Amino acid sequence: MYLDQRSCLVLKAIVDNPAATGKDIEQQLVLSRKQLSYTIKKINDYLADSGLEKITRLKTGKFNIPLSVIEEYKSDENEAIDGNYSYTQDERMLILALIILISSEELSTYHFTSELEISKNTLMSDMKKLQKFLANFNIKLFYSRSDGYTLLGSEYSKRQLLINVIKKLLDLPNGENTIIRFCKIKDQKIKEIEKEIEKIESKLEMRFTDQRVQELPYILYLVICRITQGKTLSQLPEPFHHMVGTTEYSTISELASRYKINDPLERMFLTAQIQISNIHHLDKNRLEVEDNLVLATRDVIENFENICCVKINEADKLQEALIQHCKPAFYRIKYNYHIETDITDMVLPQHKYLHEIVSKSVVPFEKLLGGKLPDQELVYLTVLLGSWLRREGLLDFVESRRKAVVVCTNGVSVSNFLFITLKELFPEIEFTKCLSARGFYEHAESFNIVFSTIRLETDKVQFIVKPFLNQSSKQAFREKVFQELEGINLHKIQTESLLAIIEEHADIKDREQLVRELERYISLPVSKNDEAFNNALNKELSLNIILEDLLTFETVKILDETVDWKEAIKIASLPLLKSKAFQPRYLSRMIEIIEDDQPYIMIADGVVIAHGSVNDGVNQVGMGLVKLPERISVGGYLDADIIIVLGTPDTTIHLNALDKLNRILEHKRSLAKLRKAKNIDDILELVTQK
């Protein structure tokens, strides 16, 4: 009895989240009701063959999962089903490509049918699909009676294909076993490469992400196999030649020497695999070496602060995180590699305005790169910078709360985003650290709970979590956590138990009516019943503050006579002081910052925006605008005829409005209309335009 990929995914989803309903699984895996029912039947047949109890459906839509199934799954994760895994056509196609790439023998039709245990007709169908797949890499599949199946194309293209195939196969439930089986790799060989990677990490004073640590041994080993077979590079794209002399090149040269690889092109190619690797930790001493990158990231943060009108308190730590992400991203783009999962569709719908701000902030990095950042790379910076803004608005946690760590196998951007998401989702828990899987096993500080993207060997309470959760997933996950931690189901408290408590302390006039009312209340979604969750949700919804809410008839002024810059700021602030949005000290602080720090606060030609930080005396978001008849000197270092003041008690709540203001001011026609405005209505018309 075999399990296909869909069955493996459904079984994994059900066991990982026992509180999930059939509808949840359908949405998560994009299945129809009929497809899910058929898959559950296949899973139960497999469980029965394995001597395990079947999974049954409850009237509530949830699943009754036997303890034996949960224990079997948790003990060995996917090991229990590895031996009985049935490959799909797409997976067989990847295996065929891998075998052809690695084999030094003549490959006949019989070789493939026996290896994959498939018919000749199935093989022919798979080969047709492989031919189409290979076209993406400018490679052709060729067959001759004398040589069997071979690949026609440049060695560089074949290397790109090899890396792509390895990464895709490692995503399978039994990925490593698949590669080892069909490439006939001895375990000792991979362990030797793993030790070499540890040495590279030590010499470069960095730690790769868990995902990259899993991929690199197979990539390096199989590339070395091709080299030893005489399948070497004849040329490389021009950017590769600039890596000679780098620390990474010197370090990889030591590994290359051990495997008797002396060709500079091959050493460059191996070096690139290190340079593009995602980093989980980079030593502070190593940060200082990357002078250009340090300067660029510092400028990116300054741009981001100016556009957002915020001051990031831990800018040095943010800079470290940016360097850790940007260094491998720099090489990925330079060598035209993209090893990150594309999360654009997951992030942009909720954070489009923030993404636009980030795209304007990263110009220094793009200058260093010599081109635009692709969206699939830029979105990771949006995640990183966005999570930092949210982080600085969080409340302190008390020692008495449960302590938790987060384990994420992805890069620093995604890890930070998940860490902040969980902190906001569970304000009852103190989250102390975000770790890699390897870092987790070395972590000495005390904690009670671990939230992880992979299953870990630990006696602590453990919850498996996805790096990105939508709103409904957050609700379900919060319910699941509290069910296990407290024995409380936030949705389904037993009505009868609740009634028993009420009867002890009150006289019930209409028991049946009370039961109906309790059941109605209990069945409300978590977001309505759970105060902590509701607070987090309200914070997200508060981002809906728009520019039209801030620039109104009361907060916009047109002056007929010129005043100095301090007076202009006072006039712009008066309505906000009157409404108590600003405290008097905030006005003084804005003026003080311009006098003492002289920050660059010009957001468009002749337009400045004065602001302080969230802790300088702001009660609620407020914005004021004053238009002067002519330009004046602001602080002796800027000239402007439009003065805007802005205050916000939170680092994110004003971003939507600020983004629209920036979009208005970046167009010369809109800016000209603003200057020519004769009355406030003309300005408000600009503000309200779509």
JSON list of N, CA and C in Angstrom, two decimals, residues 610-612 618 620-624 645-650:
[
{"chain": "A", "resi": 610, "resn": "ALA", "atom": "N", "xyz": [7.75, 68.10, 9.83]},
{"chain": "A", "resi": 610, "resn": "ALA", "atom": "CA", "xyz": [8.35, 68.10, 11.17]},
{"chain": "A", "resi": 610, "resn": "ALA", "atom": "C", "xyz": [7.67, 67.04, 12.03]},
{"chain": "A", "resi": 611, "resn": "HIS", "atom": "N", "xyz": [8.48, 66.32, 12.81]},
{"chain": "A", "resi": 611, "resn": "HIS", "atom": "CA", "xyz": [7.91, 65.29, 13.67]},
{"chain": "A", "resi": 611, "resn": "HIS", "atom": "C", "xyz": [8.89, 64.93, 14.77]},
{"chain": "A", "resi": 612, "resn": "GLY", "atom": "N", "xyz": [8.37, 64.32, 15.84]},
{"chain": "A", "resi": 612, "resn": "GLY", "atom": "CA", "xyz": [9.20, 63.78, 16.90]},
{"chain": "A", "resi": 612, "resn": "GLY", "atom": "C", "xyz": [9.06, 62.27, 16.90]},
{"chain": "A", "resi": 618, "resn": "VAL", "atom": "N", "xyz": [2.61, 62.39, 22.14]},
{"chain": "A", "resi": 618, "resn": "VAL", "atom": "CA", "xyz": [1.51, 62.30, 21.18]},
{"chain": "A", "resi": 618, "resn": "VAL", "atom": "C", "xyz": [0.43, 61.38, 21.76]},
{"chain": "A", "resi": 620, "resn": "GLN", "atom": "N", "xyz": [-2.70, 60.87, 20.03]},
{"chain": "A", "resi": 620, "resn": "GLN", "atom": "CA", "xyz": [-3.31, 60.17, 18.90]},
{"chain": "A", "resi": 620, "resn": "GLN", "atom": "C", "xyz": [-2.73, 60.72, 17.60]},
{"chain": "A", "resi": 621, "resn": "VAL", "atom": "N", "xyz": [-2.91, 59.99, 16.52]},
{"chain": "A", "resi": 621, "resn": "VAL", "atom": "CA", "xyz": [-2.33, 60.42, 15.24]},
{"chain": "A", "resi": 621, "resn": "VAL", "atom": "C", "xyz": [-2.89, 61.78, 14.84]},
{"chain": "A", "resi": 622, "resn": "GLY", "atom": "N", "xyz": [-2.00, 62.66, 14.43]},
{"chain": "A", "resi": 622, "resn": "GLY", "atom": "CA", "xyz": [-2.44, 63.98, 13.99]},
{"chain": "A", "resi": 622, "resn": "GLY", "atom": "C", "xyz": [-1.51, 64.55, 12.93]},
{"chain": "A", "resi": 623, "resn": "MET", "atom": "N", "xyz": [-2.07, 65.34, 12.02]},
{"chain": "A", "resi": 623, "resn": "MET", "atom": "CA", "xyz": [-1.27, 65.97, 10.97]},
{"chain": "A", "resi": 623, "resn": "MET", "atom": "C", "xyz": [-1.83, 67.36, 10.70]},
{"chain": "A", "resi": 624, "resn": "GLY", "atom": "N", "xyz": [-0.94, 68.32, 10.52]},
{"chain": "A", "resi": 624, "resn": "GLY", "atom": "CA", "xyz": [-1.35, 69.68, 10.18]},
{"chain": "A", "resi": 624, "resn": "GLY", "atom": "C", "xyz": [-0.52, 70.20, 9.02]},
{"chain": "A", "resi": 645, "resn": "VAL", "atom": "N", "xyz": [3.22, 69.14, 9.93]},
{"chain": "A", "resi": 645, "resn": "VAL", "atom": "CA", "xyz": [3.60, 68.53, 11.21]},
{"chain": "A", "resi": 645, "resn": "VAL", "atom": "C", "xyz": [2.88, 67.18, 11.31]},
{"chain": "A", "resi": 646, "resn": "LEU", "atom": "N", "xyz": [3.56, 66.23, 11.93]},
{"chain": "A", "resi": 646, "resn": "LEU", "atom": "CA", "xyz": [2.99, 64.89, 12.08]},
{"chain": "A", "resi": 646, "resn": "LEU", "atom": "C", "xyz": [3.35, 64.33, 13.44]},
{"chain": "A", "resi": 647, "resn": "GLY", "atom": "N", "xyz": [2.38, 63.71, 14.09]},
{"chain": "A", "resi": 647, "resn": "GLY", "atom": "CA", "xyz": [2.63, 63.02, 15.35]},
{"chain": "A", "resi": 647, "resn": "GLY", "atom": "C", "xyz": [1.88, 61.71, 15.37]},
{"chain": "A", "resi": 648, "resn": "THR", "atom": "N", "xyz": [2.51, 60.67, 15.93]},
{"chain": "A", "resi": 648, "resn": "THR", "atom": "CA", "xyz": [1.87, 59.36, 16.01]},
{"chain": "A", "resi": 648, "resn": "THR", "atom": "C", "xyz": [2.29, 58.65, 17.30]},
{"chain": "A", "resi": 649, "resn": "PRO", "atom": "N", "xyz": [1.35, 58.00, 17.99]},
{"chain": "A", "resi": 649, "resn": "PRO", "atom": "CA", "xyz": [1.70, 57.26, 19.21]},
{"chain": "A", "resi": 649, "resn": "PRO", "atom": "C", "xyz": [2.19, 55.85, 18.92]},
{"chain": "A", "resi": 650, "resn": "ASP", "atom": "N", "xyz": [2.23, 55.47, 17.64]},
{"chain": "A", "resi": 650, "resn": "ASP", "atom": "CA", "xyz": [2.54, 54.10, 17.25]},
{"chain": "A", "resi": 650, "resn": "ASP", "atom": "C", "xyz": [3.37, 54.15, 15.98]}
]
